[in-house]
Amino acid sequence: MKYLLNTLAIILFASCSAIDTSRIAPGYGAAFNSIKLAIFGDNNEIDKNLIANIPYASMLVKIGKGPTALMILEGVNGDEYTWVSADGVYLVLKEGK
């Protein structure tokens, strides 16, 4: 019985990883991705080689207990530096703050 339950759990998790989130409502897709990230974690490792090969100004950002994100400098307007991540999150630093 335990073998059967383990097999069913593996099939269930494998089928969830193959869901095409572009074919469902955006809110449900975002919720699914958040739950998947919380359960399985983020497997995108950002190492020094990756950062060294980026021809743009870049930085690693970690907020709280969330995953580390790579941000690229999008533009400079006076004393405002605008950084953007791959998922469209913007960070604006004014005078370094």
PDB file of C-alpha atoms in Angstrom:
ATOM      1  CA  MET A   1       0.000   0.000   0.000  1.00  0.00           C
ATOM      2  CA  LYS A   2       2.833   2.389   0.877  1.00  0.00           C
ATOM      3  CA  TYR A   3       4.479   1.681  -2.496  1.00  0.00           C
ATOM      4  CA  LEU A   4       1.222   2.521  -4.292  1.00  0.00           C
ATOM      5  CA  LEU A   5       0.849   5.824  -2.422  1.00  0.00           C
ATOM      6  CA  ASN A   6       4.447   6.802  -3.177  1.00  0.00           C
ATOM      7  CA  THR A   7       3.955   5.986  -6.855  1.00  0.00           C
ATOM      8  CA  LEU A   8       0.760   8.052  -7.012  1.00  0.00           C
ATOM      9  CA  ALA A   9       2.489  10.979  -5.286  1.00  0.00           C
ATOM     10  CA  ILE A  10       5.340  10.893  -7.808  1.00  0.00           C
ATOM     11  CA  ILE A  11       2.893  10.829 -10.728  1.00  0.00           C
ATOM     12  CA  LEU A  12       0.922  13.717  -9.209  1.00  0.00           C
ATOM     13  CA  PHE A  13       4.007  15.894  -8.732  1.00  0.00           C
ATOM     14  CA  ALA A  14       5.339  15.050 -12.186  1.00  0.00           C
ATOM     15  CA  SER A  15       2.050  16.021 -13.805  1.00  0.00           C
ATOM     16  CA  CYS A  16       1.959  19.329 -11.892  1.00  0.00           C
ATOM     17  CA  SER A  17       5.387  20.253 -13.193  1.00  0.00           C
ATOM     18  CA  ALA A  18       4.159  19.850 -16.774  1.00  0.00           C
ATOM     19  CA  ILE A  19       1.223  22.283 -16.495  1.00  0.00           C
ATOM     20  CA  ASP A  20       1.297  24.947 -19.214  1.00  0.00           C
ATOM     21  CA  THR A  21       0.616  28.098 -17.162  1.00  0.00           C
ATOM     22  CA  SER A  22       0.220  30.224 -20.291  1.00  0.00           C
ATOM     23  CA  ARG A  23      -3.134  28.532 -20.963  1.00  0.00           C
ATOM     24  CA  ILE A  24      -4.767  29.373 -17.626  1.00  0.00           C
ATOM     25  CA  ALA A  25      -5.835  32.636 -16.009  1.00  0.00           C
ATOM     26  CA  PRO A  26      -2.857  34.813 -14.955  1.00  0.00           C
ATOM     27  CA  GLY A  27      -3.865  34.821 -11.285  1.00  0.00           C
ATOM     28  CA  TYR A  28      -4.012  31.035 -11.134  1.00  0.00           C
ATOM     29  CA  GLY A  29      -0.711  30.756 -12.998  1.00  0.00           C
ATOM     30  CA  ALA A  30       1.001  33.115 -10.553  1.00  0.00           C
ATOM     31  CA  ALA A  31      -0.450  31.222  -7.579  1.00  0.00           C
ATOM     32  CA  PHE A  32       0.691  27.883  -9.020  1.00  0.00           C
ATOM     33  CA  ASN A  33       4.209  29.214  -9.633  1.00  0.00           C
ATOM     34  CA  SER A  34       4.386  30.643  -6.094  1.00  0.00           C
ATOM     35  CA  ILE A  35       3.308  27.349  -4.544  1.00  0.00           C
ATOM     36  CA  LYS A  36       5.738  25.401  -6.732  1.00  0.00           C
ATOM     37  CA  LEU A  37       8.572  27.757  -5.724  1.00  0.00           C
ATOM     38  CA  ALA A  38       7.668  27.414  -2.032  1.00  0.00           C
ATOM     39  CA  ILE A  39       7.592  23.609  -2.174  1.00  0.00           C
ATOM     40  CA  PHE A  40      10.443  22.803  -4.539  1.00  0.00           C
ATOM     41  CA  GLY A  41      12.586  25.940  -4.249  1.00  0.00           C
ATOM     42  CA  ASP A  42      14.385  27.766  -7.009  1.00  0.00           C
ATOM     43  CA  ASN A  43      16.818  25.743  -9.082  1.00  0.00           C
ATOM     44  CA  ASN A  44      18.284  28.674 -11.005  1.00  0.00           C
ATOM     45  CA  GLU A  45      21.739  29.028  -9.552  1.00  0.00           C
ATOM     46  CA  ILE A  46      23.356  32.398 -10.149  1.00  0.00           C
ATOM     47  CA  ASP A  47      27.107  32.037  -9.934  1.00  0.00           C
ATOM     48  CA  LYS A  48      30.023  34.424 -10.386  1.00  0.00           C
ATOM     49  CA  ASN A  49      30.734  33.109 -13.910  1.00  0.00           C
ATOM     50  CA  LEU A  50      27.242  34.020 -15.076  1.00  0.00           C
ATOM     51  CA  ILE A  51      27.527  37.510 -13.634  1.00  0.00           C
ATOM     52  CA  ALA A  52      31.031  38.036 -15.043  1.00  0.00           C
ATOM     53  CA  ASN A  53      29.774  37.225 -18.557  1.00  0.00           C
ATOM     54  CA  ILE A  54      26.951  39.791 -18.497  1.00  0.00           C
ATOM     55  CA  PRO A  55      28.056  42.869 -20.468  1.00  0.00           C
ATOM     56  CA  TYR A  56      25.857  45.178 -18.362  1.00  0.00           C
ATOM     57  CA  ALA A  57      25.960  46.481 -14.811  1.00  0.00           C
ATOM     58  CA  SER A  58      24.288  43.862 -12.626  1.00  0.00           C
ATOM     59  CA  MET A  59      23.658  43.043  -8.989  1.00  0.00           C
ATOM     60  CA  LEU A  60      22.247  40.261  -6.846  1.00  0.00           C
ATOM     61  CA  VAL A  61      19.300  41.161  -4.619  1.00  0.00           C
ATOM     62  CA  LYS A  62      17.739  39.146  -1.804  1.00  0.00           C
ATOM     63  CA  ILE A  63      14.720  40.431   0.088  1.00  0.00           C
ATOM     64  CA  GLY A  64      13.944  38.662   3.339  1.00  0.00           C
ATOM     65  CA  LYS A  65      13.905  34.876   2.980  1.00  0.00           C
ATOM     66  CA  GLY A  66      13.070  35.011  -0.732  1.00  0.00           C
ATOM     67  CA  PRO A  67      15.285  33.699  -3.504  1.00  0.00           C
ATOM     68  CA  THR A  68      18.260  35.658  -4.801  1.00  0.00           C
ATOM     69  CA  ALA A  69      17.431  37.672  -7.909  1.00  0.00           C
ATOM     70  CA  LEU A  70      19.714  38.997 -10.606  1.00  0.00           C
ATOM     71  CA  MET A  71      18.984  42.603 -11.580  1.00  0.00           C
ATOM     72  CA  ILE A  72      20.353  44.497 -14.569  1.00  0.00           C
ATOM     73  CA  LEU A  73      20.817  48.266 -14.706  1.00  0.00           C
ATOM     74  CA  GLU A  74      18.144  49.531 -17.099  1.00  0.00           C
ATOM     75  CA  GLY A  75      18.938  53.203 -17.012  1.00  0.00           C
ATOM     76  CA  VAL A  76      20.340  56.219 -15.202  1.00  0.00           C
ATOM     77  CA  ASN A  77      18.408  59.473 -14.968  1.00  0.00           C
ATOM     78  CA  GLY A  78      20.342  62.032 -12.946  1.00  0.00           C
ATOM     79  CA  ASP A  79      20.814  60.491  -9.511  1.00  0.00           C
ATOM     80  CA  GLU A  80      18.206  57.732 -10.074  1.00  0.00           C
ATOM     81  CA  TYR A  81      19.383  54.255 -11.055  1.00  0.00           C
ATOM     82  CA  THR A  82      16.666  51.931 -12.385  1.00  0.00           C
ATOM     83  CA  TRP A  83      17.293  48.186 -12.087  1.00  0.00           C
ATOM     84  CA  VAL A  84      15.074  45.448 -13.560  1.00  0.00           C
ATOM     85  CA  SER A  85      14.806  41.695 -12.953  1.00  0.00           C
ATOM     86  CA  ALA A  86      13.838  38.927 -15.374  1.00  0.00           C
ATOM     87  CA  ASP A  87      10.305  38.795 -13.986  1.00  0.00           C
ATOM     88  CA  GLY A  88       9.739  42.525 -14.482  1.00  0.00           C
ATOM     89  CA  VAL A  89      10.368  43.780 -10.947  1.00  0.00           C
ATOM     90  CA  TYR A  90      11.844  47.278 -10.912  1.00  0.00           C
ATOM     91  CA  LEU A  91      14.063  48.780  -8.241  1.00  0.00           C
ATOM     92  CA  VAL A  92      14.841  52.496  -8.336  1.00  0.00           C
ATOM     93  CA  LEU A  93      17.760  53.763  -6.257  1.00  0.00           C
ATOM     94  CA  LYS A  94      18.010  57.487  -5.654  1.00  0.00           C
ATOM     95  CA  GLU A  95      21.323  58.684  -4.243  1.00  0.00           C
ATOM     96  CA  GLY A  96      22.155  55.055  -3.409  1.00  0.00           C
ATOM     97  CA  LYS A  97      19.044  54.474  -1.261  1.00  0.00           C
TER      98      LYS A  97
END
